[in-house]
């Protein structure tokens, strides 16, 4: 997509907020540490409770509209909204101006800010928590990409059409194909563009579940490495002002229309408003908002929250009251292998290589050879949301993590099924029946859950680890066109408003835990870049829907 510069070259005074007393400097490379298989880089700050600018947890504010959104709740003649304020209502606040305002400092927001600055815009990025990175920082740093140098060096023969089909298959072809095709066609570019900003990508040697080609690319040091690279590049760009611990509380509208002209909020005790030619919402999803989660993803309410602390859904609510069309609000990414006894995401390979999962009653409950996300609601649905991943020496021999589990003391053992039952506290007769049935299914070549990817045997000694299901992030939000414009149900634009990342309509599924690895991150990066460029090069009057 080609863009021409809308803004004339001019000098804008840069607000250096890190020089204000008590305000943190922008996050620099190396400031935030963590690994993707632990509690994450927010460990020590408390996942789900990273300090917000004014304690900004949303309470009792889940939407009441249906998924398709609806008309704005008020007229454009000065009537009040729950969140939005008119420009005349912010007269008493400290005000600053910028070309592009980006709300949210995760992967989508970082890409939007960098992309807008590349188009010549002055950019202000507001992040309500005290660190940058959001869900991207917590991610494994993996995206599917087609036609990259990494694929060519590997000799992989892949195509855009094949990748589109692989992403569409888990959701039964129910999501918008234009979104999927856009990220797939732009995947090579986003790898190369982020490399220019310091990211280091390698292609995974393993063929991922559901993928028909080797196309999963991983950044060095996972999501933290990607975040560090983008933040370092942003910090070196004088056109981008970073405002951390800056909690936006709603959008600012023109006095005579519902055009978005900025946002208002708090920074410490100070009320402020930032006026902008265009605003990009990159404010994440709602996995850390209990009310919205209960409304839209009730089966995931009891999941372990491996989520970005700032994923409280307010951006979705702000857009919804202006009439934004909300889609796929029941969709999310889960993970079925959260270690209860060590607080880490455990290795799925144990299950893929023949391990089974039993509940506290000793019964199997699902086909374990499936996507880690799709399996998560099955685990959460068991008694106390608990399951036991049971395996043998055959799975241990192929495990990269077993030695670590032994050292951590989380492995329960038994020479026989009866001894394992005693170790995990389940009924011995039931567990013995479960294992006997599985052994018979191995001989047959298929089990009662239609699992045919089976080990050669399943003989003792036996091992088990205690697991529950995670939720990682939600995959629904406001609908956008292919330039990131936020759309109403009638496909009219909310002028001056763009969006990208977890607050927008995803393409993993229409609802539930169906998910293809890398969907969330590739969407955030690609559409963050697209929305930032569009916001920098369009005026609200000139913007038109892009299909």
Short mmCIF file of C-alpha atoms in Angstrom, two decimals:
data_model
loop_
_atom_site.label_atom_id
_atom_site.label_comp_id
_atom_site.label_asym_id
_atom_site.label_seq_id
_atom_site.Cartn_x
_atom_site.Cartn_y
_atom_site.Cartn_z
CA UNK A 1 0.00 0.00 0.00
CA UNK A 2 1.55 3.29 -1.08
CA UNK A 3 1.21 6.46 0.95
CA UNK A 4 1.97 10.05 0.07
CA UNK A 5 2.93 12.51 2.76
CA UNK A 6 0.01 14.59 4.00
CA UNK A 7 1.92 16.73 6.44
CA UNK A 8 4.21 19.57 5.44
CA UNK A 9 7.65 19.61 7.00
CA UNK A 10 7.47 21.72 10.14
CA UNK A 11 9.00 22.03 13.58
CA UNK A 12 7.00 20.78 16.54
CA UNK A 13 8.21 21.24 20.10
CA UNK A 14 8.92 17.81 21.59
CA UNK A 15 7.55 17.15 25.05
CA UNK A 16 10.28 15.40 26.99
CA UNK A 17 8.11 13.96 29.73
CA UNK A 18 10.79 11.74 31.18
CA UNK A 19 12.41 14.90 32.52
CA UNK A 20 9.36 15.61 34.66
CA UNK A 21 9.89 14.89 38.34
CA UNK A 22 8.96 11.35 39.21
CA UNK A 23 8.33 10.14 35.66
CA UNK A 24 10.20 7.10 34.33
CA UNK A 25 12.51 7.37 31.37
CA UNK A 26 11.59 5.38 28.26
CA UNK A 27 12.30 1.67 28.60
CA UNK A 28 15.74 0.91 27.25
CA UNK A 29 17.07 -2.35 25.94
CA UNK A 30 17.75 -4.70 28.83
CA UNK A 31 15.50 -2.92 31.34
CA UNK A 32 12.91 -5.70 31.48
CA UNK A 33 13.96 -9.31 31.83
CA UNK A 34 12.15 -12.61 31.45
CA UNK A 35 11.79 -15.79 29.44
CA UNK A 36 8.86 -17.04 27.43
CA UNK A 37 8.55 -20.28 29.39
CA UNK A 38 8.37 -18.62 32.79
CA UNK A 39 5.92 -16.23 34.38
CA UNK A 40 7.21 -13.69 31.90
CA UNK A 41 9.10 -10.40 31.86
CA UNK A 42 6.62 -8.81 34.26
CA UNK A 43 7.67 -11.23 37.02
CA UNK A 44 8.26 -9.22 40.16
CA UNK A 45 5.78 -6.58 39.04
CA UNK A 46 2.93 -9.07 39.19
CA UNK A 47 1.30 -10.21 35.96
CA UNK A 48 -2.08 -8.57 35.97
CA UNK A 49 -1.02 -5.85 38.36
CA UNK A 50 1.76 -3.84 36.73
CA UNK A 51 1.44 -0.33 38.09
CA UNK A 52 -1.10 1.69 36.13
CA UNK A 53 -0.93 5.45 36.01
CA UNK A 54 -3.83 5.98 38.41
CA UNK A 55 -4.64 2.45 39.48
CA UNK A 56 -6.67 2.27 36.30
CA UNK A 57 -8.52 -1.02 36.58
CA UNK A 58 -11.88 -0.97 34.86
CA UNK A 59 -14.78 -2.01 37.03
CA UNK A 60 -18.33 -2.92 36.06
CA UNK A 61 -17.92 -1.45 32.59
CA UNK A 62 -18.38 -4.38 30.25
CA UNK A 63 -20.34 -3.53 27.11
CA UNK A 64 -24.05 -4.10 26.97
CA UNK A 65 -24.34 -3.95 23.20
CA UNK A 66 -24.43 -7.06 21.05
CA UNK A 67 -21.39 -8.11 19.10
CA UNK A 68 -22.25 -6.16 15.98
CA UNK A 69 -21.99 -2.93 17.91
CA UNK A 70 -24.63 -0.38 17.09
CA UNK A 71 -25.32 3.26 16.58
CA UNK A 72 -23.53 5.76 18.77
CA UNK A 73 -25.40 6.24 22.04
CA UNK A 74 -25.70 10.01 21.67
CA UNK A 75 -25.99 12.61 18.98
CA UNK A 76 -23.09 14.71 17.77
CA UNK A 77 -24.62 17.89 19.17
CA UNK A 78 -22.90 17.92 22.54
CA UNK A 79 -24.63 15.12 24.39
CA UNK A 80 -22.40 13.34 26.88
CA UNK A 81 -20.86 9.92 26.52
CA UNK A 82 -19.70 7.61 29.28
CA UNK A 83 -16.06 7.94 28.23
CA UNK A 84 -15.67 10.50 25.43
CA UNK A 85 -15.46 14.23 26.09
CA UNK A 86 -15.97 17.16 23.76
CA UNK A 87 -13.05 19.41 23.00
CA UNK A 88 -14.69 22.22 24.95
CA UNK A 89 -14.91 19.94 28.01
CA UNK A 90 -11.13 19.61 28.34
CA UNK A 91 -10.38 23.32 28.55
CA UNK A 92 -9.15 22.99 32.12
CA UNK A 93 -6.69 20.20 31.36
CA UNK A 94 -3.05 20.56 30.38
CA UNK A 95 -3.09 20.25 26.60
CA UNK A 96 -0.47 19.29 24.05
CA UNK A 97 -0.69 18.71 20.30
CA UNK A 98 0.80 16.12 17.99
CA UNK A 99 0.23 14.80 14.50
CA UNK A 100 -0.45 11.18 15.49
CA UNK A 101 -1.42 9.96 18.94
CA UNK A 102 -0.80 6.25 19.60
CA UNK A 103 -2.49 4.78 22.67
CA UNK A 104 -0.77 1.59 23.80
CA UNK A 105 2.86 0.50 23.83
CA UNK A 106 2.68 -3.15 22.80
CA UNK A 107 3.78 -4.51 19.45
CA UNK A 108 1.00 -2.81 17.50
CA UNK A 109 1.60 0.54 19.16
CA UNK A 110 5.36 0.40 18.71
CA UNK A 111 4.98 -0.42 15.02
CA UNK A 112 2.34 2.29 14.57
CA UNK A 113 4.58 4.92 16.16
CA UNK A 114 7.65 3.95 14.13
CA UNK A 115 5.67 3.75 10.90
CA UNK A 116 3.99 7.12 11.43
CA UNK A 117 7.32 8.75 12.20
CA UNK A 118 8.79 7.29 9.01
CA UNK A 119 6.07 9.15 7.11
CA UNK A 120 7.20 12.45 8.62
CA UNK A 121 4.69 12.77 11.44
CA UNK A 122 5.34 13.93 14.97
CA UNK A 123 4.09 11.10 17.20
CA UNK A 124 3.13 10.80 20.85
CA UNK A 125 2.84 7.29 22.28
CA UNK A 126 1.01 6.86 25.60
CA UNK A 127 1.34 3.66 27.62
CA UNK A 128 -0.67 3.38 30.84
CA UNK A 129 1.69 0.92 32.53
CA UNK A 130 5.24 1.59 33.59
CA UNK A 131 6.81 -0.63 30.92
CA UNK A 132 6.47 -1.05 27.16
CA UNK A 133 5.80 -4.33 25.39
CA UNK A 134 2.31 -5.48 26.33
CA UNK A 135 1.33 -8.89 25.01
CA UNK A 136 4.26 -8.82 22.59
CA UNK A 137 6.71 -8.84 25.50
CA UNK A 138 4.99 -11.94 26.88
CA UNK A 139 4.84 -13.73 23.54
CA UNK A 140 7.13 -16.38 22.11
CA UNK A 141 8.08 -13.91 19.37
CA UNK A 142 6.79 -16.15 16.58
CA UNK A 143 5.03 -15.19 13.35
CA UNK A 144 4.23 -17.06 10.14
CA UNK A 145 5.96 -15.43 7.18
CA UNK A 146 6.14 -16.35 3.49
CA UNK A 147 8.92 -15.66 0.98
CA UNK A 148 11.53 -14.46 3.44
CA UNK A 149 15.27 -14.80 3.00
CA UNK A 150 15.16 -17.27 5.88
CA UNK A 151 12.74 -19.49 3.95
CA UNK A 152 14.83 -19.26 0.80
CA UNK A 153 18.01 -20.18 2.69
CA UNK A 154 16.17 -23.21 4.05
CA UNK A 155 14.98 -24.20 0.59
CA UNK A 156 11.35 -24.07 1.65
CA UNK A 157 8.82 -23.86 -1.17
CA UNK A 158 5.86 -21.93 0.25
CA UNK A 159 3.09 -19.66 -1.01
CA UNK A 160 0.75 -16.95 0.23
CA UNK A 161 -2.25 -19.08 -0.69
CA UNK A 162 -0.99 -22.02 1.36
CA UNK A 163 -0.43 -19.82 4.40
CA UNK A 164 -3.87 -18.23 4.07
CA UNK A 165 -5.43 -21.69 3.94
CA UNK A 166 -3.53 -22.84 7.04
CA UNK A 167 -4.71 -19.82 9.04
CA UNK A 168 -8.31 -20.17 7.84
CA UNK A 169 -8.60 -23.92 8.45
CA UNK A 170 -8.79 -23.92 12.29
CA UNK A 171 -11.65 -21.39 12.27
CA UNK A 172 -13.58 -23.32 9.60
CA UNK A 173 -13.09 -20.44 7.15
CA UNK A 174 -15.39 -18.22 9.22
CA UNK A 175 -13.21 -15.13 9.64
CA UNK A 176 -12.51 -12.29 7.24
CA UNK A 177 -10.20 -13.56 4.49
CA UNK A 178 -9.13 -10.03 3.57
CA UNK A 179 -7.46 -9.62 6.97
CA UNK A 180 -5.71 -12.97 6.66
CA UNK A 181 -4.53 -12.30 3.12
CA UNK A 182 -3.26 -8.85 4.06
CA UNK A 183 -1.05 -10.07 6.90
CA UNK A 184 0.19 -13.00 4.81
CA UNK A 185 1.07 -10.82 1.83
CA UNK A 186 2.78 -8.33 4.15
CA UNK A 187 4.59 -10.96 6.26
CA UNK A 188 7.85 -10.85 4.30
CA UNK A 189 7.85 -7.05 4.49
CA UNK A 190 7.23 -7.01 8.24
CA UNK A 191 10.16 -9.36 8.84
CA UNK A 192 12.46 -7.16 6.77
CA UNK A 193 11.08 -3.91 8.22
CA UNK A 194 11.50 -5.04 11.83
CA UNK A 195 15.01 -6.27 10.97
CA UNK A 196 15.81 -2.68 9.97
CA UNK A 197 14.68 -1.72 13.43
CA UNK A 198 16.99 -4.24 15.07
CA UNK A 199 14.99 -7.47 15.28
CA UNK A 200 16.79 -10.74 14.51
CA UNK A 201 14.62 -13.47 12.99
CA UNK A 202 15.39 -17.14 12.45
CA UNK A 203 13.13 -19.78 10.92
CA UNK A 204 12.04 -22.68 13.11
CA UNK A 205 13.23 -26.10 12.03
CA UNK A 206 10.11 -27.80 13.40
CA UNK A 207 6.95 -28.00 11.33
CA UNK A 208 4.30 -26.43 13.53
CA UNK A 209 0.98 -28.13 14.21
CA UNK A 210 -1.46 -27.09 11.48
CA UNK A 211 1.21 -25.58 9.21
CA UNK A 212 1.95 -27.14 5.84
CA UNK A 213 5.33 -25.44 5.41
CA UNK A 214 8.25 -24.30 7.54
CA UNK A 215 7.27 -20.66 7.95
CA UNK A 216 7.32 -19.92 11.67
CA UNK A 217 9.90 -17.22 12.33
CA UNK A 218 11.14 -16.46 15.84
CA UNK A 219 12.94 -13.37 17.10
CA UNK A 220 16.08 -13.69 19.17
CA UNK A 221 15.11 -13.70 22.87
CA UNK A 222 11.47 -14.21 21.88
CA UNK A 223 8.98 -11.41 22.53
CA UNK A 224 11.36 -9.57 24.82
CA UNK A 225 13.99 -9.41 22.09
CA UNK A 226 11.49 -8.06 19.57
CA UNK A 227 10.20 -5.49 22.06
CA UNK A 228 13.70 -4.38 23.02
CA UNK A 229 14.63 -3.85 19.37
CA UNK A 230 11.54 -1.79 18.56
CA UNK A 231 11.81 0.25 21.76
CA UNK A 232 15.49 1.00 21.12
CA UNK A 233 14.67 2.17 17.61
CA UNK A 234 11.79 4.31 18.89
CA UNK A 235 13.92 5.82 21.65
CA UNK A 236 16.46 6.92 19.07
CA UNK A 237 13.79 8.70 17.00
CA UNK A 238 13.31 12.35 18.00
CA UNK A 239 9.95 12.45 16.21
CA UNK A 240 8.42 10.09 18.81
CA UNK A 241 7.57 11.20 22.34
CA UNK A 242 7.06 8.37 24.83
CA UNK A 243 4.76 8.86 27.80
CA UNK A 244 4.84 5.94 30.26
CA UNK A 245 2.47 5.60 33.23
CA UNK A 246 0.12 7.81 31.23
CA UNK A 247 -3.42 6.49 31.46
CA UNK A 248 -5.76 7.70 28.76
CA UNK A 249 -9.36 7.60 30.01
CA UNK A 250 -11.35 8.40 26.89
CA UNK A 251 -11.36 9.96 23.46
CA UNK A 252 -11.76 13.67 22.74
CA UNK A 253 -14.36 14.57 20.13
CA UNK A 254 -14.88 17.73 18.11
CA UNK A 255 -17.54 20.04 19.51
CA UNK A 256 -19.69 19.90 16.39
CA UNK A 257 -19.27 16.24 15.35
CA UNK A 258 -18.16 12.84 16.56
CA UNK A 259 -14.81 13.13 14.83
CA UNK A 260 -11.99 12.00 17.12
CA UNK A 261 -9.47 14.78 17.77
CA UNK A 262 -7.37 13.16 20.52
CA UNK A 263 -7.68 11.65 23.98
CA UNK A 264 -7.61 12.72 27.62
CA UNK A 265 -6.43 11.09 30.82
CA UNK A 266 -4.09 11.30 33.77
CA UNK A 267 -0.37 11.24 34.33
CA UNK A 268 0.19 10.94 38.03
CA UNK A 269 -2.17 13.49 39.56
CA UNK A 270 -2.17 15.69 36.47
CA UNK A 271 -5.12 15.73 34.08
CA UNK A 272 -4.01 16.11 30.50
CA UNK A 273 -5.38 16.02 26.98
CA UNK A 274 -3.45 15.28 23.82
CA UNK A 275 -4.95 16.67 20.63
CA UNK A 276 -4.00 14.97 17.38
CA UNK A 277 -4.86 15.01 13.71
CA UNK A 278 -5.39 11.25 13.97
CA UNK A 279 -5.46 8.77 16.86
CA UNK A 280 -4.42 5.10 16.77
CA UNK A 281 -5.86 2.77 19.40
CA UNK A 282 -3.38 -0.02 20.14
CA UNK A 283 -4.74 -0.58 23.62
CA UNK A 284 -4.80 -4.41 23.67
CA UNK A 285 -7.68 -6.78 24.34
CA UNK A 286 -9.65 -7.50 27.50
CA UNK A 287 -8.17 -10.69 28.98
CA UNK A 288 -7.36 -8.75 32.16
CA UNK A 289 -10.89 -7.34 32.51
CA UNK A 290 -12.95 -9.88 34.52
CA UNK A 291 -16.30 -8.36 33.57
CA UNK A 292 -15.67 -8.40 29.83
CA UNK A 293 -14.09 -11.85 30.02
CA UNK A 294 -17.16 -13.21 31.82
CA UNK A 295 -19.44 -11.64 29.23
CA UNK A 296 -17.63 -12.76 26.09
CA UNK A 297 -15.38 -15.72 27.02
CA UNK A 298 -17.06 -17.33 30.04
CA UNK A 299 -15.33 -20.68 29.55
CA UNK A 300 -11.98 -18.96 30.11
CA UNK A 301 -12.84 -17.08 33.32
CA UNK A 302 -11.11 -19.66 35.51
CA UNK A 303 -8.02 -19.90 33.31
CA UNK A 304 -4.62 -18.84 34.61
CA UNK A 305 -4.11 -15.28 33.37
CA UNK A 306 -0.87 -15.25 31.38
CA UNK A 307 -1.90 -11.88 30.00
CA UNK A 308 -0.60 -8.38 29.46
CA UNK A 309 -1.37 -6.31 32.57
CA UNK A 310 -2.78 -3.51 30.44
CA UNK A 311 -5.24 -5.75 28.55
CA UNK A 312 -8.29 -4.26 30.25
CA UNK A 313 -10.37 -3.52 27.16
CA UNK A 314 -11.04 0.20 27.60
CA UNK A 315 -10.13 1.07 24.01
CA UNK A 316 -12.83 -1.30 22.79
CA UNK A 317 -15.38 0.37 25.06
CA UNK A 318 -14.39 3.85 23.91
CA UNK A 319 -14.87 2.89 20.27
CA UNK A 320 -18.07 0.97 20.96
CA UNK A 321 -19.87 3.97 22.41
CA UNK A 322 -19.08 5.84 19.19
CA UNK A 323 -20.80 3.08 17.23
CA UNK A 324 -17.81 0.89 16.38
CA UNK A 325 -18.69 -2.54 15.03
CA UNK A 326 -17.37 -5.20 17.42
CA UNK A 327 -16.56 -8.62 16.02
CA UNK A 328 -15.26 -12.01 17.23
CA UNK A 329 -15.51 -10.95 20.86
CA UNK A 330 -15.63 -14.57 22.06
CA UNK A 331 -12.31 -15.50 20.45
CA UNK A 332 -9.12 -15.92 22.45
CA UNK A 333 -5.80 -17.74 22.65
CA UNK A 334 -5.40 -20.25 25.44
CA UNK A 335 -2.72 -22.73 26.40
CA UNK A 336 -3.49 -26.11 27.96
CA UNK A 337 -0.13 -26.75 29.65
CA UNK A 338 0.33 -24.32 32.53
CA UNK A 339 2.36 -25.98 35.27
CA UNK A 340 0.49 -25.58 38.53
CA UNK A 341 3.47 -26.48 40.69
CA UNK A 342 6.11 -24.31 39.01
CA UNK A 343 4.06 -21.49 37.49
CA UNK A 344 5.51 -22.06 34.01
CA UNK A 345 4.08 -22.95 30.64
CA UNK A 346 5.12 -26.57 30.15
CA UNK A 347 6.23 -28.47 27.08
CA UNK A 348 3.41 -29.58 24.78
CA UNK A 349 5.74 -32.10 23.13
CA UNK A 350 5.11 -34.59 25.94
CA UNK A 351 1.47 -34.81 24.82
CA UNK A 352 2.27 -34.73 21.12
CA UNK A 353 4.67 -37.64 21.56
CA UNK A 354 2.11 -39.88 23.21
CA UNK A 355 1.37 -38.50 26.67
CA UNK A 356 -2.21 -38.38 27.89
CA UNK A 357 -4.16 -36.05 30.14
CA UNK A 358 -6.45 -37.26 32.91
CA UNK A 359 -8.66 -35.33 35.30
CA UNK A 360 -8.75 -35.68 39.07
CA UNK A 361 -11.12 -38.61 38.69
CA UNK A 362 -8.54 -40.46 36.58
CA UNK A 363 -10.38 -40.20 33.25
CA UNK A 364 -9.17 -38.90 29.92
CA UNK A 365 -11.37 -36.18 28.47
CA UNK A 366 -10.03 -35.12 25.05
CA UNK A 367 -7.68 -35.88 22.18
CA UNK A 368 -4.35 -34.56 23.43
CA UNK A 369 -2.86 -34.32 19.94
CA UNK A 370 -4.38 -30.99 18.98
CA UNK A 371 -3.60 -27.29 19.20
CA UNK A 372 -2.43 -26.05 22.59
CA UNK A 373 -5.07 -23.33 22.51
CA UNK A 374 -7.96 -25.55 21.40
CA UNK A 375 -7.17 -27.97 24.23
CA UNK A 376 -7.19 -25.30 26.95
CA UNK A 377 -10.98 -25.05 27.54
CA UNK A 378 -11.12 -28.85 27.91
CA UNK A 379 -8.61 -28.65 30.76
CA UNK A 380 -10.34 -25.71 32.41
CA UNK A 381 -13.66 -27.58 32.30
CA UNK A 382 -12.37 -30.38 34.56
CA UNK A 383 -12.84 -30.51 38.33
CA UNK A 384 -11.00 -27.60 39.97
CA UNK A 385 -9.74 -26.70 36.47
CA UNK A 386 -7.00 -29.30 36.91
CA UNK A 387 -5.58 -32.11 34.77
CA UNK A 388 -2.53 -34.36 34.98
CA UNK A 389 -0.25 -34.84 32.00
CA UNK A 390 0.80 -38.50 32.25
CA UNK A 391 3.69 -40.03 30.33
CA UNK A 392 6.36 -42.71 30.21
CA UNK A 393 10.08 -43.07 29.54
CA UNK A 394 9.34 -42.94 25.81
CA UNK A 395 8.13 -39.34 26.14
CA UNK A 396 10.90 -38.44 28.60
CA UNK A 397 13.49 -39.49 26.03
CA UNK A 398 12.15 -36.88 23.57
CA UNK A 399 11.62 -34.10 26.10
CA UNK A 400 13.75 -30.97 26.25
CA UNK A 401 12.33 -29.93 29.59
CA UNK A 402 12.02 -33.08 31.72
CA UNK A 403 15.34 -32.61 33.51
CA UNK A 404 14.26 -29.12 34.51
CA UNK A 405 10.96 -30.47 35.85
CA UNK A 406 12.84 -33.07 37.90
CA UNK A 407 15.07 -30.39 39.37
CA UNK A 408 12.03 -28.31 40.26
CA UNK A 409 10.39 -31.26 41.98
CA UNK A 410 7.11 -31.08 40.07
CA UNK A 411 7.11 -34.66 38.68
CA UNK A 412 4.94 -37.31 40.34
CA UNK A 413 6.02 -40.90 39.74
CA UNK A 414 4.79 -44.46 39.98
CA UNK A 415 6.21 -47.80 38.88
CA UNK A 416 2.65 -48.89 38.09
CA UNK A 417 -0.63 -47.14 37.34
CA UNK A 418 -1.72 -47.80 40.94
CA UNK A 419 1.38 -46.07 42.31
CA UNK A 420 0.88 -43.13 39.97
CA UNK A 421 -2.76 -42.89 41.09
CA UNK A 422 -1.59 -42.69 44.69
CA UNK A 423 0.95 -40.01 43.80
CA UNK A 424 -1.59 -37.77 42.08
CA UNK A 425 -4.44 -38.60 44.45
CA UNK A 426 -6.90 -40.24 42.07
CA UNK A 427 -8.79 -43.52 42.11
CA UNK A 428 -6.44 -46.39 41.27
CA UNK A 429 -9.03 -48.55 39.50
CA UNK A 430 -10.16 -45.68 37.29
CA UNK A 431 -6.64 -44.70 36.28
CA UNK A 432 -5.73 -48.32 35.59
CA UNK A 433 -8.80 -48.65 33.34
CA UNK A 434 -7.87 -45.42 31.54
CA UNK A 435 -4.31 -46.59 30.84
CA UNK A 436 -5.45 -50.08 29.83
CA UNK A 437 -7.90 -48.57 27.34
CA UNK A 438 -5.15 -46.37 25.92
CA UNK A 439 -2.81 -49.33 25.54
CA UNK A 440 -5.53 -51.21 23.66
CA UNK A 441 -6.10 -48.19 21.42
CA UNK A 442 -2.38 -48.14 20.58
CA UNK A 443 -2.66 -51.73 19.37
CA UNK A 444 -5.73 -50.78 17.34
CA UNK A 445 -4.20 -47.58 15.92
CA UNK A 446 -6.94 -45.21 17.07
CA UNK A 447 -8.50 -44.31 20.42
CA UNK A 448 -12.01 -43.29 21.45
CA UNK A 449 -11.22 -39.63 20.80
CA UNK A 450 -10.15 -40.51 17.24
CA UNK A 451 -6.52 -39.92 18.11
CA UNK A 452 -4.32 -41.83 15.70
CA UNK A 453 -0.99 -40.12 16.44
CA UNK A 454 -0.02 -42.65 19.09
CA UNK A 455 3.19 -43.94 20.70
CA UNK A 456 4.49 -47.46 20.17
CA UNK A 457 3.59 -48.38 23.75
CA UNK A 458 2.53 -46.87 27.04
CA UNK A 459 4.15 -49.05 29.70
CA UNK A 460 5.41 -48.00 33.13
CA UNK A 461 7.11 -46.53 34.96
CA UNK A 462 4.75 -43.59 34.81
CA UNK A 463 5.18 -39.88 35.41
CA UNK A 464 2.76 -36.97 35.76
CA UNK A 465 2.76 -33.20 36.11
CA UNK A 466 -0.17 -31.10 37.28
CA UNK A 467 -1.53 -28.57 34.77
CA UNK A 468 -4.28 -26.06 34.24
CA UNK A 469 -5.28 -23.97 31.24
CA UNK A 470 -4.10 -20.45 30.47
CA UNK A 471 -5.61 -17.54 28.64
CA UNK A 472 -3.00 -15.50 26.77
CA UNK A 473 -5.01 -12.79 25.02
CA UNK A 474 -8.41 -12.14 23.49
CA UNK A 475 -8.88 -12.04 19.73
CA UNK A 476 -11.93 -9.84 19.24
CA UNK A 477 -12.59 -6.13 19.09
CA UNK A 478 -13.47 -3.28 16.80
CA UNK A 479 -13.71 -3.94 13.08
CA UNK A 480 -11.29 -2.07 10.84
CA UNK A 481 -10.73 -1.84 7.12
CA UNK A 482 -7.43 -2.72 5.51
CA UNK A 483 -5.92 0.68 6.39
CA UNK A 484 -6.80 0.42 10.07
CA UNK A 485 -9.79 2.82 9.99
CA UNK A 486 -12.30 1.94 12.70
CA UNK A 487 -15.65 0.99 11.17
CA UNK A 488 -19.24 1.31 12.30
CA UNK A 489 -21.73 -1.45 11.47
CA UNK A 490 -22.81 0.46 8.34
CA UNK A 491 -19.12 0.59 7.25
CA UNK A 492 -18.88 4.32 7.83
CA UNK A 493 -15.62 5.54 9.34
CA UNK A 494 -15.23 6.98 12.81
CA UNK A 495 -13.22 9.89 11.49
CA UNK A 496 -9.84 10.46 13.05
CA UNK A 497 -9.73 6.99 14.65
CA UNK A 498 -7.54 4.03 13.68
CA UNK A 499 -6.84 0.79 15.53
CA UNK A 500 -4.49 -2.20 15.47
CA UNK A 501 -3.58 -5.22 17.56
CA UNK A 502 -5.52 -6.90 20.33
CA UNK A 503 -8.29 -4.30 20.51
CA UNK A 504 -9.38 -5.09 16.95
CA UNK A 505 -11.23 -7.88 15.18
CA UNK A 506 -8.91 -10.87 15.02
CA UNK A 507 -8.89 -13.76 12.58
CA UNK A 508 -8.32 -16.77 14.81
CA UNK A 509 -12.01 -17.65 15.11
CA UNK A 510 -15.48 -16.18 15.43
CA UNK A 511 -15.50 -17.41 19.01
CA UNK A 512 -13.64 -19.86 21.24
CA UNK A 513 -10.06 -21.03 21.49
CA UNK A 514 -9.27 -21.99 17.89
CA UNK A 515 -5.88 -20.45 17.15
CA UNK A 516 -2.97 -20.78 14.76
CA UNK A 517 0.43 -20.03 16.26
CA UNK A 518 1.57 -16.49 15.55
CA UNK A 519 -1.84 -15.08 14.60
CA UNK A 520 -1.94 -12.41 17.28
CA UNK A 521 1.60 -11.15 16.81
CA UNK A 522 1.57 -11.04 13.01
CA UNK A 523 -1.68 -9.09 13.09
CA UNK A 524 -0.32 -6.62 15.64
CA UNK A 525 2.90 -5.96 13.73
CA UNK A 526 1.44 -5.72 10.23
CA UNK A 527 -1.65 -3.69 11.05
CA UNK A 528 0.26 -1.54 13.53
CA UNK A 529 2.59 -0.55 10.70
CA UNK A 530 -0.31 -0.01 8.28
CA UNK A 531 -2.42 2.02 10.71
CA UNK A 532 0.52 4.22 11.69
CA UNK A 533 1.34 5.06 8.08
CA UNK A 534 -2.29 5.80 7.24
CA UNK A 535 -2.76 7.98 10.33
CA UNK A 536 0.35 9.97 9.38
CA UNK A 537 -0.62 10.56 5.76
CA UNK A 538 -4.37 11.11 5.81
CA UNK A 539 -6.62 13.83 7.14
CA UNK A 540 -9.96 12.90 8.69
CA UNK A 541 -11.67 14.58 5.74
CA UNK A 542 -9.69 12.68 3.11
CA UNK A 543 -9.87 9.22 4.70
CA UNK A 544 -11.99 6.66 2.87
CA UNK A 545 -12.63 2.98 3.45
CA UNK A 546 -9.95 0.67 2.05
CA UNK A 547 -11.14 -2.80 1.03
#
